[in-house]
PDB file of C-alpha atoms in Angstrom:
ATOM      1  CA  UNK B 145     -38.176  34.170 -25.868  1.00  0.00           C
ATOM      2  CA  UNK B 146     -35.295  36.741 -25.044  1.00  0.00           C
ATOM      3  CA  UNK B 147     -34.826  34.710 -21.723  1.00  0.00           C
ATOM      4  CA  UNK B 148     -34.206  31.119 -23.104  1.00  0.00           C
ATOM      5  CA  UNK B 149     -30.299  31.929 -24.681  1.00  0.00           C
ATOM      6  CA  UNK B 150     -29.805  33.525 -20.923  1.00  0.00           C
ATOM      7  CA  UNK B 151     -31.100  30.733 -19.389  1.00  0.00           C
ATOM      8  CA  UNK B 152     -29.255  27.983 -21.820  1.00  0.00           C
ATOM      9  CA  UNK B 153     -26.485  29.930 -21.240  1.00  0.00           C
ATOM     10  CA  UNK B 154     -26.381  29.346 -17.322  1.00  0.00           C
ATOM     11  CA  UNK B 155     -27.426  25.716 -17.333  1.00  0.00           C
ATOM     12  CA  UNK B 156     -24.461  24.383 -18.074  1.00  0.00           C
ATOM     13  CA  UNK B 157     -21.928  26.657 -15.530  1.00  0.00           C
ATOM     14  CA  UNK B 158     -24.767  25.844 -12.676  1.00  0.00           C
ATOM     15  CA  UNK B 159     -24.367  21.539 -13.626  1.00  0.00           C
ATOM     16  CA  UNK B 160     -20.961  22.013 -13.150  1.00  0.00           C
ATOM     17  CA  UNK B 161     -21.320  24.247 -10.207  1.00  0.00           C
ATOM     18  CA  UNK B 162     -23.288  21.130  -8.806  1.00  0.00           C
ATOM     19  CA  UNK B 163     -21.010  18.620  -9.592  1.00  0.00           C
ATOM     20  CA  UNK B 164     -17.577  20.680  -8.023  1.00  0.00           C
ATOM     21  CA  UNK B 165     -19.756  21.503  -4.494  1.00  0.00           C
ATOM     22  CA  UNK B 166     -19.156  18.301  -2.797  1.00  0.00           C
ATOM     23  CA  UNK B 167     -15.867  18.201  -4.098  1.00  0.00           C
ATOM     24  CA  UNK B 168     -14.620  21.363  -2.692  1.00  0.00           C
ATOM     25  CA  UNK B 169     -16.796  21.014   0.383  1.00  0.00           C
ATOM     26  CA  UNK B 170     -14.880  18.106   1.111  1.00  0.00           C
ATOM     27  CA  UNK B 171     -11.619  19.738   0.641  1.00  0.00           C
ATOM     28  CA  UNK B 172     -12.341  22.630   2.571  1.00  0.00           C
ATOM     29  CA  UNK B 173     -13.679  19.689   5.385  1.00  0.00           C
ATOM     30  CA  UNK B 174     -10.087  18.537   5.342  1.00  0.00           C
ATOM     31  CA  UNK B 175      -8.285  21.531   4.744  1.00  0.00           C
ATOM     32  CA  UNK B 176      -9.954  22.402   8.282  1.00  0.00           C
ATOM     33  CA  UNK B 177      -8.935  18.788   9.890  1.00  0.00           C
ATOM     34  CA  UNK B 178      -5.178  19.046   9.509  1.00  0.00           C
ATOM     35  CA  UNK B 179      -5.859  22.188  11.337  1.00  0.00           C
ATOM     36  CA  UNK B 180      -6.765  20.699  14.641  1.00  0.00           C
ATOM     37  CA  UNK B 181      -4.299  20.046  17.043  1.00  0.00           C
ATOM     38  CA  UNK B 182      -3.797  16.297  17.763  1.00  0.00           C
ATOM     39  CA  UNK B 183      -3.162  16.475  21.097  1.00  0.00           C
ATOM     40  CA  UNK B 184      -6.988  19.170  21.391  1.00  0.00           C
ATOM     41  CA  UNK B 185      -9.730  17.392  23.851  1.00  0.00           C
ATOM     42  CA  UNK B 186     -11.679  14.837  22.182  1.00  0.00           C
ATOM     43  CA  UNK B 187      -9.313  15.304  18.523  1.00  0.00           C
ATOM     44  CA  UNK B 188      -6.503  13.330  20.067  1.00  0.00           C
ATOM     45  CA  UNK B 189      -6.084  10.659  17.423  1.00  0.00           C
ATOM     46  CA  UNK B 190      -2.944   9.292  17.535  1.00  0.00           C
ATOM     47  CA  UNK B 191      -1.032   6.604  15.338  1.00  0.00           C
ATOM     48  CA  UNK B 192       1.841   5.315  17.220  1.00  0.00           C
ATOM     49  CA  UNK B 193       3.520   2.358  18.849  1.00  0.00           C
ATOM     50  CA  UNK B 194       3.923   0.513  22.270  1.00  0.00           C
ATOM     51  CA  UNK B 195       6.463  -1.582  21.450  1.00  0.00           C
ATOM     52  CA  UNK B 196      10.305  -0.028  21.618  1.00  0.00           C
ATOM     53  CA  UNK B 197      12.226  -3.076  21.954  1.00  0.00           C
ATOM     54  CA  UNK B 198      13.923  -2.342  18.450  1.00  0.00           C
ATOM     55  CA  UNK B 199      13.820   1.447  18.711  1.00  0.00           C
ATOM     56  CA  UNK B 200      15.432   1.430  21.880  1.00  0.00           C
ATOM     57  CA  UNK B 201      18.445  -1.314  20.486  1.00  0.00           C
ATOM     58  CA  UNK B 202      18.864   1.777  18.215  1.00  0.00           C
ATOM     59  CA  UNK B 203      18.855   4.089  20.881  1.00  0.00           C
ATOM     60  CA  UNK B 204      21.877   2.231  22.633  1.00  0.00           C
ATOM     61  CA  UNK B 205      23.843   1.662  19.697  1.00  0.00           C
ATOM     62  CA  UNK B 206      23.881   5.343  19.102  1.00  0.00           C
ATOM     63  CA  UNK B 207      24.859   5.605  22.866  1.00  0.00           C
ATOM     64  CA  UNK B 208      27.623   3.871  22.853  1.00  0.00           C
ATOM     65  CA  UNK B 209      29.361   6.370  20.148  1.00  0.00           C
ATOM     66  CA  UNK B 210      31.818   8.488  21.523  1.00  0.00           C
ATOM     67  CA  UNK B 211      31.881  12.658  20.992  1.00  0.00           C
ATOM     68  CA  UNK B 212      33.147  12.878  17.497  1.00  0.00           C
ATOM     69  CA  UNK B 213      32.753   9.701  16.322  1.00  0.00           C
ATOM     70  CA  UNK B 214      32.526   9.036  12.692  1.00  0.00           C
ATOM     71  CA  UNK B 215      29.761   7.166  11.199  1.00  0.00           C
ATOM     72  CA  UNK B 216      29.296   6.344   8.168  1.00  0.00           C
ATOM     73  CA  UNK B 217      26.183   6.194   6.575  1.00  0.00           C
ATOM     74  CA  UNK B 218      25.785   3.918   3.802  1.00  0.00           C
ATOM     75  CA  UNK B 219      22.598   5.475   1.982  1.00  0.00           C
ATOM     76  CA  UNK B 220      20.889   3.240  -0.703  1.00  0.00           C
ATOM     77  CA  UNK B 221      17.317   3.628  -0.466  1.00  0.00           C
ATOM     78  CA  UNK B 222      15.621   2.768  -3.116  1.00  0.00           C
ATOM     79  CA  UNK B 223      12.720   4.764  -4.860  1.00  0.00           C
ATOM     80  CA  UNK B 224       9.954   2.460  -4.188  1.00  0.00           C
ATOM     81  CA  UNK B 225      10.425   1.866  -0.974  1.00  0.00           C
ATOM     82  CA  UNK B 226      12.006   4.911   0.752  1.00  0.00           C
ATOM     83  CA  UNK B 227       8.612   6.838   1.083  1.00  0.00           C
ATOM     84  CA  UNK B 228       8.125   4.439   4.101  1.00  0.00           C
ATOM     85  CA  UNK B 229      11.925   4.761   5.587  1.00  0.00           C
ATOM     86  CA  UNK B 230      12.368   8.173   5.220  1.00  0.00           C
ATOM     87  CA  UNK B 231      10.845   9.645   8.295  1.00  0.00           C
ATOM     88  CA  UNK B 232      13.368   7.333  10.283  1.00  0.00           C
ATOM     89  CA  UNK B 233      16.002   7.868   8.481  1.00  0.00           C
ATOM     90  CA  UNK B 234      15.736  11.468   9.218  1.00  0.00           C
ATOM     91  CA  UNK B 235      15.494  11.092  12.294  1.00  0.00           C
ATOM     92  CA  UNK B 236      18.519   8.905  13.024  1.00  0.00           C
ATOM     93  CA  UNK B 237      20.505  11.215  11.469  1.00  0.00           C
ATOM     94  CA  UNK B 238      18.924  13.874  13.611  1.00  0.00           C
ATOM     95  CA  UNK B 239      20.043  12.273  16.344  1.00  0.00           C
ATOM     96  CA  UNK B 240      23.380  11.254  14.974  1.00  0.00           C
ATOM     97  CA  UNK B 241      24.201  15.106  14.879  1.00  0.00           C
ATOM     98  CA  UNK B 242      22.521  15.663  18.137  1.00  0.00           C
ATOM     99  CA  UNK B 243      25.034  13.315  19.334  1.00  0.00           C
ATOM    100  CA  UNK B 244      27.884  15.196  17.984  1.00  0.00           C
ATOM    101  CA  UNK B 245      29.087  12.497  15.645  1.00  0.00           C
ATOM    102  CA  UNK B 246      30.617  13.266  12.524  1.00  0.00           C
ATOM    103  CA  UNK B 247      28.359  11.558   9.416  1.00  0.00           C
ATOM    104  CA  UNK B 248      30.317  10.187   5.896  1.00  0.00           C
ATOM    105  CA  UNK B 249      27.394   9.349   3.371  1.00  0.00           C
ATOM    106  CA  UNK B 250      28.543   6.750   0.569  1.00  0.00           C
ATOM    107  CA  UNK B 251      25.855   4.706  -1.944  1.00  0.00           C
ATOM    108  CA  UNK B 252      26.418   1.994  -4.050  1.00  0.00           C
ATOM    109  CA  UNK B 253      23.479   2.314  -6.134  1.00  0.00           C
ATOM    110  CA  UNK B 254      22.084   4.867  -8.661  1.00  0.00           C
ATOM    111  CA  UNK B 255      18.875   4.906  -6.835  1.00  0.00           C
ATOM    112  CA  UNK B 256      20.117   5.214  -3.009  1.00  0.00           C
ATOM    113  CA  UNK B 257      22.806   7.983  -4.800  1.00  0.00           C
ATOM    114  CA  UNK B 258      20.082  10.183  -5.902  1.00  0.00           C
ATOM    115  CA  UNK B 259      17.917   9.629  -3.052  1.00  0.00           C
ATOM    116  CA  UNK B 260      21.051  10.720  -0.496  1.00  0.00           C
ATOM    117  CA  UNK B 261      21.828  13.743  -2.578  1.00  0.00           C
ATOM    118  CA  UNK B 262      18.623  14.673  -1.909  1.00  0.00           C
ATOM    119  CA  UNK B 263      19.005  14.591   1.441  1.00  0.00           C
ATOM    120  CA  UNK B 264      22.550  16.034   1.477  1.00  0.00           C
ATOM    121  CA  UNK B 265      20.608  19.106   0.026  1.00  0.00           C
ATOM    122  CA  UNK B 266      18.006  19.218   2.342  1.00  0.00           C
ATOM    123  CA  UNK B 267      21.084  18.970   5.457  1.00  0.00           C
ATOM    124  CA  UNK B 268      22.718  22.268   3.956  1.00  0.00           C
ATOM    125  CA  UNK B 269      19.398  23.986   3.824  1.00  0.00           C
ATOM    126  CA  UNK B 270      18.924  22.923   7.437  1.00  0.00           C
ATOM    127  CA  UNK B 271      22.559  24.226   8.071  1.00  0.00           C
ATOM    128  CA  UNK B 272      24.483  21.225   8.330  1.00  0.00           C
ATOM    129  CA  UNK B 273      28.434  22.006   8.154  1.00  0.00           C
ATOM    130  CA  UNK B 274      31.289  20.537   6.542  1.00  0.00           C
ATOM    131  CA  UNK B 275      32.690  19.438   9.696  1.00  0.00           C
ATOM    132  CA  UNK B 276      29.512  17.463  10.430  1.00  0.00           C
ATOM    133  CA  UNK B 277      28.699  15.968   7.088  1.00  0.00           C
ATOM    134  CA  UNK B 278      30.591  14.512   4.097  1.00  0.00           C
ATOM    135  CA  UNK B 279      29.835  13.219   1.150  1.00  0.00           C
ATOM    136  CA  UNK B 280      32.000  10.519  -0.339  1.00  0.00           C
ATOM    137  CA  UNK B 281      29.851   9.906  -3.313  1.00  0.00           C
ATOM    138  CA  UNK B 282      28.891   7.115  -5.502  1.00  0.00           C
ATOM    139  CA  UNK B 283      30.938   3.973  -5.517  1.00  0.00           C
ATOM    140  CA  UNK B 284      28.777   2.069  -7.729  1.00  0.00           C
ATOM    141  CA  UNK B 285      28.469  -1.656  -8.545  1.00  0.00           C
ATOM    142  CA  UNK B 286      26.640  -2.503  -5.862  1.00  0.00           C
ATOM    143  CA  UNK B 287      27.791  -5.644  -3.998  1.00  0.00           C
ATOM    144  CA  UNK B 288      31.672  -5.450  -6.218  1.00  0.00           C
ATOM    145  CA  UNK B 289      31.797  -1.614  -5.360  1.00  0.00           C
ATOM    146  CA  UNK B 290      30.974  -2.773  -1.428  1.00  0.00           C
ATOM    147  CA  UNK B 291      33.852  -5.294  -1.258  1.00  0.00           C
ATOM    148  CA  UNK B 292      36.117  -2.756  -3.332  1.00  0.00           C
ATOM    149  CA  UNK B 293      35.141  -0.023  -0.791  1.00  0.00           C
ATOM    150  CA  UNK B 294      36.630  -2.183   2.141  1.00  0.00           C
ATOM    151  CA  UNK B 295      39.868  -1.029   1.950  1.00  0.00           C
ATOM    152  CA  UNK B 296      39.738   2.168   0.645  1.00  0.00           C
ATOM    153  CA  UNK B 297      36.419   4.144   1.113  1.00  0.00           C
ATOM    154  CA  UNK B 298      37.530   7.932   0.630  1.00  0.00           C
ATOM    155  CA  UNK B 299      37.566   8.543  -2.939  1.00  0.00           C
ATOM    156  CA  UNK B 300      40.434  10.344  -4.535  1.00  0.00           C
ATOM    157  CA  UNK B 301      40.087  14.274  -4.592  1.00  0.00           C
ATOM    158  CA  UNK B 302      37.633  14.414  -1.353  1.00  0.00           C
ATOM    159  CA  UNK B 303      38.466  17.350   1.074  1.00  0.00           C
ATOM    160  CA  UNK B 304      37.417  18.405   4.372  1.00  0.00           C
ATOM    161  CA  UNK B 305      38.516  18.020   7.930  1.00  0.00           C
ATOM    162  CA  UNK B 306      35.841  14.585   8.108  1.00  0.00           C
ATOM    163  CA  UNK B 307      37.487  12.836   4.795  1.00  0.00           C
ATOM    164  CA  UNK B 308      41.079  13.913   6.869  1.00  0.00           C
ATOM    165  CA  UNK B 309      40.204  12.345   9.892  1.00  0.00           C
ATOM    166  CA  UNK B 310      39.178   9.131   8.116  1.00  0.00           C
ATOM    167  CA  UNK B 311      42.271   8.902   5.633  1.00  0.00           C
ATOM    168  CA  UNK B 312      44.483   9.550   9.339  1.00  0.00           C
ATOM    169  CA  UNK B 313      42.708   5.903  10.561  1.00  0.00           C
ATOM    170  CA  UNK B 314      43.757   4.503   7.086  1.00  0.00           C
ATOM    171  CA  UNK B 315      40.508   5.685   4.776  1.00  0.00           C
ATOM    172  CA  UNK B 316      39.530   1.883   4.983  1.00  0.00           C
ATOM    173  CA  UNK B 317      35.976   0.609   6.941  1.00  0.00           C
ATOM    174  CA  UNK B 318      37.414   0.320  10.487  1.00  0.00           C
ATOM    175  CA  UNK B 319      38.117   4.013  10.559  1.00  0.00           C
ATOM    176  CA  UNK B 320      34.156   4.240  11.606  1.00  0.00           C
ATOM    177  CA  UNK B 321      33.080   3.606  14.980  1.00  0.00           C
ATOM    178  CA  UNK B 322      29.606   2.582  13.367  1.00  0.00           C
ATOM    179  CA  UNK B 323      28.145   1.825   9.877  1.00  0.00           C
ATOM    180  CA  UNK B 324      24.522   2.958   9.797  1.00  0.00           C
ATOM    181  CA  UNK B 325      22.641   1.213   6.037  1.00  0.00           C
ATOM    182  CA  UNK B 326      19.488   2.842   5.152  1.00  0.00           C
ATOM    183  CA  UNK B 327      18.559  -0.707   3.011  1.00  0.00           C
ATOM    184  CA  UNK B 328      16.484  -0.568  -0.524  1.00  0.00           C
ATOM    185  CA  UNK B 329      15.652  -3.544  -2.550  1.00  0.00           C
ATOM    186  CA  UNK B 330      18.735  -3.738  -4.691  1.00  0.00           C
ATOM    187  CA  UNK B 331      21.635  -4.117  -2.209  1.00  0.00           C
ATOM    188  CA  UNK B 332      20.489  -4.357   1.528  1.00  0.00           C
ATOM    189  CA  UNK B 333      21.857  -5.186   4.890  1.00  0.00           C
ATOM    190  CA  UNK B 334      22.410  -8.582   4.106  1.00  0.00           C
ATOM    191  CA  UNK B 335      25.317  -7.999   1.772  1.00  0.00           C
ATOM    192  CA  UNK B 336      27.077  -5.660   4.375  1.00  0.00           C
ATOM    193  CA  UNK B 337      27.037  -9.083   6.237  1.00  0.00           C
ATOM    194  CA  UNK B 338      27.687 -11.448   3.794  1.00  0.00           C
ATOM    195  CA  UNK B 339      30.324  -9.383   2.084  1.00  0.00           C
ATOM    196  CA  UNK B 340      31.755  -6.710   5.004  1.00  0.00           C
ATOM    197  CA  UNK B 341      31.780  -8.711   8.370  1.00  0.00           C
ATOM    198  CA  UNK B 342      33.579 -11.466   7.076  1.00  0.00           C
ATOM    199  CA  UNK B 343      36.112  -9.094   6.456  1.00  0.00           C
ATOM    200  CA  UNK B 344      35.945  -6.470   9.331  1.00  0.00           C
ATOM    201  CA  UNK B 345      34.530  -8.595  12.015  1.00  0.00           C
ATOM    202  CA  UNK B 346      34.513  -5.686  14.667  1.00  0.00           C
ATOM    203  CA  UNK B 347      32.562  -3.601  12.651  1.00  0.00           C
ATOM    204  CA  UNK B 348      28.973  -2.362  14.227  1.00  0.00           C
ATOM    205  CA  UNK B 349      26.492  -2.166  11.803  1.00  0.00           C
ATOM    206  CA  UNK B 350      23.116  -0.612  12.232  1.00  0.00           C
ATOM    207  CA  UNK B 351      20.236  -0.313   9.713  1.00  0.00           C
ATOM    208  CA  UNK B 352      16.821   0.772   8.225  1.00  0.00           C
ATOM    209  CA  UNK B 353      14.948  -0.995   6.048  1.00  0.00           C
ATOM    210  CA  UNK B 354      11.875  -1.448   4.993  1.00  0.00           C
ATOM    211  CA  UNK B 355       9.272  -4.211   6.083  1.00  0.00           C
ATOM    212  CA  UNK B 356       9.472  -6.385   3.033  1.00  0.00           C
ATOM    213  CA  UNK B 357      12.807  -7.168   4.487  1.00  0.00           C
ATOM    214  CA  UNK B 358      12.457  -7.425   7.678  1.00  0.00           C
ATOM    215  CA  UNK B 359      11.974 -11.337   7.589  1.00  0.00           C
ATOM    216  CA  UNK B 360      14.981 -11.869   5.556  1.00  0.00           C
ATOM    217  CA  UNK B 361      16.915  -9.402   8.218  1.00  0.00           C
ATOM    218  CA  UNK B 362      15.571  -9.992  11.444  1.00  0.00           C
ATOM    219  CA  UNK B 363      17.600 -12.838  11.889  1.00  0.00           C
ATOM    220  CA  UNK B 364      21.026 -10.726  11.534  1.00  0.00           C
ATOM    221  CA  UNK B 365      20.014  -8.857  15.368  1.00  0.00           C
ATOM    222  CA  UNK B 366      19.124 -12.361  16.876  1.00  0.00           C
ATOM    223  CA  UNK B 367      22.821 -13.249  15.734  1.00  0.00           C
ATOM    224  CA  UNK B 368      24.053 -10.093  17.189  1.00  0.00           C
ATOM    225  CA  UNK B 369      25.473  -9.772  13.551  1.00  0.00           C
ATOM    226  CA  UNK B 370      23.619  -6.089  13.645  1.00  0.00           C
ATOM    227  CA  UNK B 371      23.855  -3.609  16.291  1.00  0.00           C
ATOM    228  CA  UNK B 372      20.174  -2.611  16.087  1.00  0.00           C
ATOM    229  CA  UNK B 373      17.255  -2.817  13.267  1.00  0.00           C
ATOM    230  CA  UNK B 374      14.181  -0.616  12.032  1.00  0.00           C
ATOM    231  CA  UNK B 375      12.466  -2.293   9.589  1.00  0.00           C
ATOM    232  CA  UNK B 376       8.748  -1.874  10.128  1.00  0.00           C
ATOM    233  CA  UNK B 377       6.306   1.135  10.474  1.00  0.00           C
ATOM    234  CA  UNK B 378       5.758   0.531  14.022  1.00  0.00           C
ATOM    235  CA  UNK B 379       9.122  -0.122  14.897  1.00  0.00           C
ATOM    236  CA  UNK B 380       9.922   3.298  13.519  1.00  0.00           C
ATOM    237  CA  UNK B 381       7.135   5.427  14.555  1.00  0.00           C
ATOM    238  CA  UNK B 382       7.996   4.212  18.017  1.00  0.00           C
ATOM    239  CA  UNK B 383      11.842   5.363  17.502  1.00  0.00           C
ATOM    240  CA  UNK B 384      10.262   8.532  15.669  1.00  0.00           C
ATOM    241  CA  UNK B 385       8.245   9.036  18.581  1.00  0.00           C
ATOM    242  CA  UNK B 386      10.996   8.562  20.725  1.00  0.00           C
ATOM    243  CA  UNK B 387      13.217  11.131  19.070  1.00  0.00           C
ATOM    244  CA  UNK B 388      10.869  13.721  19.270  1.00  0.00           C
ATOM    245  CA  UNK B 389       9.871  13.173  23.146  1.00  0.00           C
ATOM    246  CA  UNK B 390      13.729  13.834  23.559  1.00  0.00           C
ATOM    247  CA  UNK B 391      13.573  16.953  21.874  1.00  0.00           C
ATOM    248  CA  UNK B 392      10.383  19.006  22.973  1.00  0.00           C
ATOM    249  CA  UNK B 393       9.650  16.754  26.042  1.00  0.00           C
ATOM    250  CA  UNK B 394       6.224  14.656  24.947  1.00  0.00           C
ATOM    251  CA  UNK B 395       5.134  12.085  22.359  1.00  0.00           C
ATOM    252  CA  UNK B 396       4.878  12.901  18.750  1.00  0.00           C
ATOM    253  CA  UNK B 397       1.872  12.297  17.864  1.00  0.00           C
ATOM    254  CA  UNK B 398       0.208  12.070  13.769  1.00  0.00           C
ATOM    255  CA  UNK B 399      -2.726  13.600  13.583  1.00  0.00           C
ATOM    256  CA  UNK B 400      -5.542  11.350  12.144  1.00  0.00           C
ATOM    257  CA  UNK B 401      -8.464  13.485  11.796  1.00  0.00           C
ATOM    258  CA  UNK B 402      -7.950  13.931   8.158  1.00  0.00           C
ATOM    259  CA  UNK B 403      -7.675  10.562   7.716  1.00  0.00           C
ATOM    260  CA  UNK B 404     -10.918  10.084   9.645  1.00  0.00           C
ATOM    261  CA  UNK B 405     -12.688  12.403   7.724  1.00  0.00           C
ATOM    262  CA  UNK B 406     -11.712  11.096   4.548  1.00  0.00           C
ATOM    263  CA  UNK B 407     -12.448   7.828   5.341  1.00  0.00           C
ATOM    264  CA  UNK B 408     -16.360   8.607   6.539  1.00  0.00           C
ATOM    265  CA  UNK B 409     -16.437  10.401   3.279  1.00  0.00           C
ATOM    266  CA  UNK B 410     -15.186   7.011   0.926  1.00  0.00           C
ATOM    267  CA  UNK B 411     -17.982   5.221   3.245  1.00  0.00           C
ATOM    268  CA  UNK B 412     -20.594   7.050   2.349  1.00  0.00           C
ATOM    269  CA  UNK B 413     -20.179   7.416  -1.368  1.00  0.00           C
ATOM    270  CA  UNK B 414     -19.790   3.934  -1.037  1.00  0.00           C
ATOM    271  CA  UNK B 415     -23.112   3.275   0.618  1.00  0.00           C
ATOM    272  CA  UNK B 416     -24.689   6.097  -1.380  1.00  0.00           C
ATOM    273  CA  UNK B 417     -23.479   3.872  -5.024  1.00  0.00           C
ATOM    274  CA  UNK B 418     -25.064   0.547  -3.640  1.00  0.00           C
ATOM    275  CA  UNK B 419     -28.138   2.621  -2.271  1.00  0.00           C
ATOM    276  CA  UNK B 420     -29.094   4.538  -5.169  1.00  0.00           C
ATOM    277  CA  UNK B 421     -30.089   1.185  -7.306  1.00  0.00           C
ATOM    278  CA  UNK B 422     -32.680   0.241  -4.838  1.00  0.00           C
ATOM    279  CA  UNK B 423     -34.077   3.803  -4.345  1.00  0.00           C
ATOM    280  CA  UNK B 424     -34.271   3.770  -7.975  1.00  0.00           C
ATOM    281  CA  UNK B 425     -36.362   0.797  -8.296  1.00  0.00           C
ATOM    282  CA  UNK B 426     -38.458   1.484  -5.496  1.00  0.00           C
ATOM    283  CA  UNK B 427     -39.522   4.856  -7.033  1.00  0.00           C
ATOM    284  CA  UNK B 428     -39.558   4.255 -10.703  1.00  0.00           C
ATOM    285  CA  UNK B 429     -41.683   6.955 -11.860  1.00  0.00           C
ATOM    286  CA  UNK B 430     -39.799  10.116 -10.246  1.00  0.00           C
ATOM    287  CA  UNK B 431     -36.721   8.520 -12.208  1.00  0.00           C
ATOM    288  CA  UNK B 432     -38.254   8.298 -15.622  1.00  0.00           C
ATOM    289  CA  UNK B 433     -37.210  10.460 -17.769  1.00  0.00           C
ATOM    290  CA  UNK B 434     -39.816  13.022 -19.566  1.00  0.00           C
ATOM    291  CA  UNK B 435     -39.870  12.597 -23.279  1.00  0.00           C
TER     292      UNK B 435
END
């Protein structure tokens, strides 16, 4: 009798104990996944690309930029869709400053705006300096603030030695040697070419989008209208890839053994909910409940 309150007392902290096991066994399973080396003997699970025909357009557009050149980057991501972009665009700009080329980041959207002052946080944490990066801030209006932008791009009361050597080549859009659009779903690459190259017809435009567009975009590089395109996960894993074999001298490689993992575990709670109907009705007595 002095037992039972002990015992009802316990029964409900060791139910939940049995109901959080697999839970944290399974994190602690993929906890120690990520920690195996990709490229470890038999773990070398790799998600990449064979195909760098656009990745290596992007590679020779950046090549034919000159020491110092100033690019601009027109950043308007959009929230939905930058998750996918944003290792790429990353790593272009990685390059871009690996390159020596002096970057001018401009949006024309309130979601690409946020988005690049994001990054432009992350650069100075990384130690990007003024002389390598500047921020010309929002234009706004989208495709009106684009064509308004043509002729003047430096907004009034910028500084530094980048904004200088822009305003010195007349502060309008041929002062860049390239234009490089990281593309969301509000204003893309195809109004740079609607609205910009009819305008500045010499002007080498670049971009990163993501695959939704690439239909609607892919037609642009046949035309020769853009320099070079990203605009689907392969195409930028392989230019990802690429980047990084420049850098430390092999492939990057993703690590999938998580993923693996996690996916044998979905299968078998899977087959464990369609199996447990038929062991139940197979064995109806040991699933009876005791009145």
């Amino acid at each position: 009798m002095n037992e039972s309150p002990r015992t009802d007392r316990r029964a409900p902290a060791n139910a939940a104990l049995r109901v959080a096991a697999p839970v944290l066994a399974l994190l602690a399973l993929l906890a120690l996944a990520t920690l195996v080396p990709p490229d470890l003997a038999g773990a070398a699970l790799r998600i990449e690309s064979t195909d760098r025909t656009r990745a290596n357009g992007m590679d020779a557009a950046f090549d034919r930029l000159s020491d110092r050149a100033l690019v601009l980057v027109a950043f308007d991501a959009d929230l939905g869709t930058y998750a996918e972009t944003r290792p790429v665009v990353r790593a272009a700009i990685a390059d871009l400053r690996a390159r020596g080329a002096r970057l001018a980041i401009v949006s024309f959207t309130a979601e690409g705006r946020a988005l690049a002052v994001a990054e432009l946080s992350r650069l100075q944490r990384l130690g990007a300096e003024d002389d390598e990066i500047a921020d010309l801030g929002f234009a706004g209006a989208a495709e009106a603030g684009l064509v308004g932008a043509i002729p003047n791009i430096v907004p009034r009361g910028a500084e530094g030695s980048i904004v200088e050597a822009i305003r010195s080549r007349g502060s309008d859009l041929d002062a860049f040697a390239l234009v490089l659009v990281v593309s969301g779903g509000d204003l893309s690459v195809r109004s740079w070419v609607e609205q910009v190259l009819p305008r500045v017809p010499d002007l080498p435009i670049a971009a990163i989008a993501p695959t939704f567009l690439e239909p609607e975009l892919a037609p642009y590089l046949r035309t020769g209208q853009l320099r070079a395109l990203l605009a689907t996960v392969p195409e930028g894993l392989a230019y990802v890839d690429g980047i990084a074999e420049a850098d430390h001298g092999r492939a990057a490689a993703v690590g999938a053994l998580p993923m693996l993992v996690g996916l044998l575990v979905a299968l078998g709670v899977m087959a464990q909910s369609l199996l447990a109907p038929l062991v139940r009705r197979s064995r109806p007595d040991r699933w009876r409940r005791v009145g």
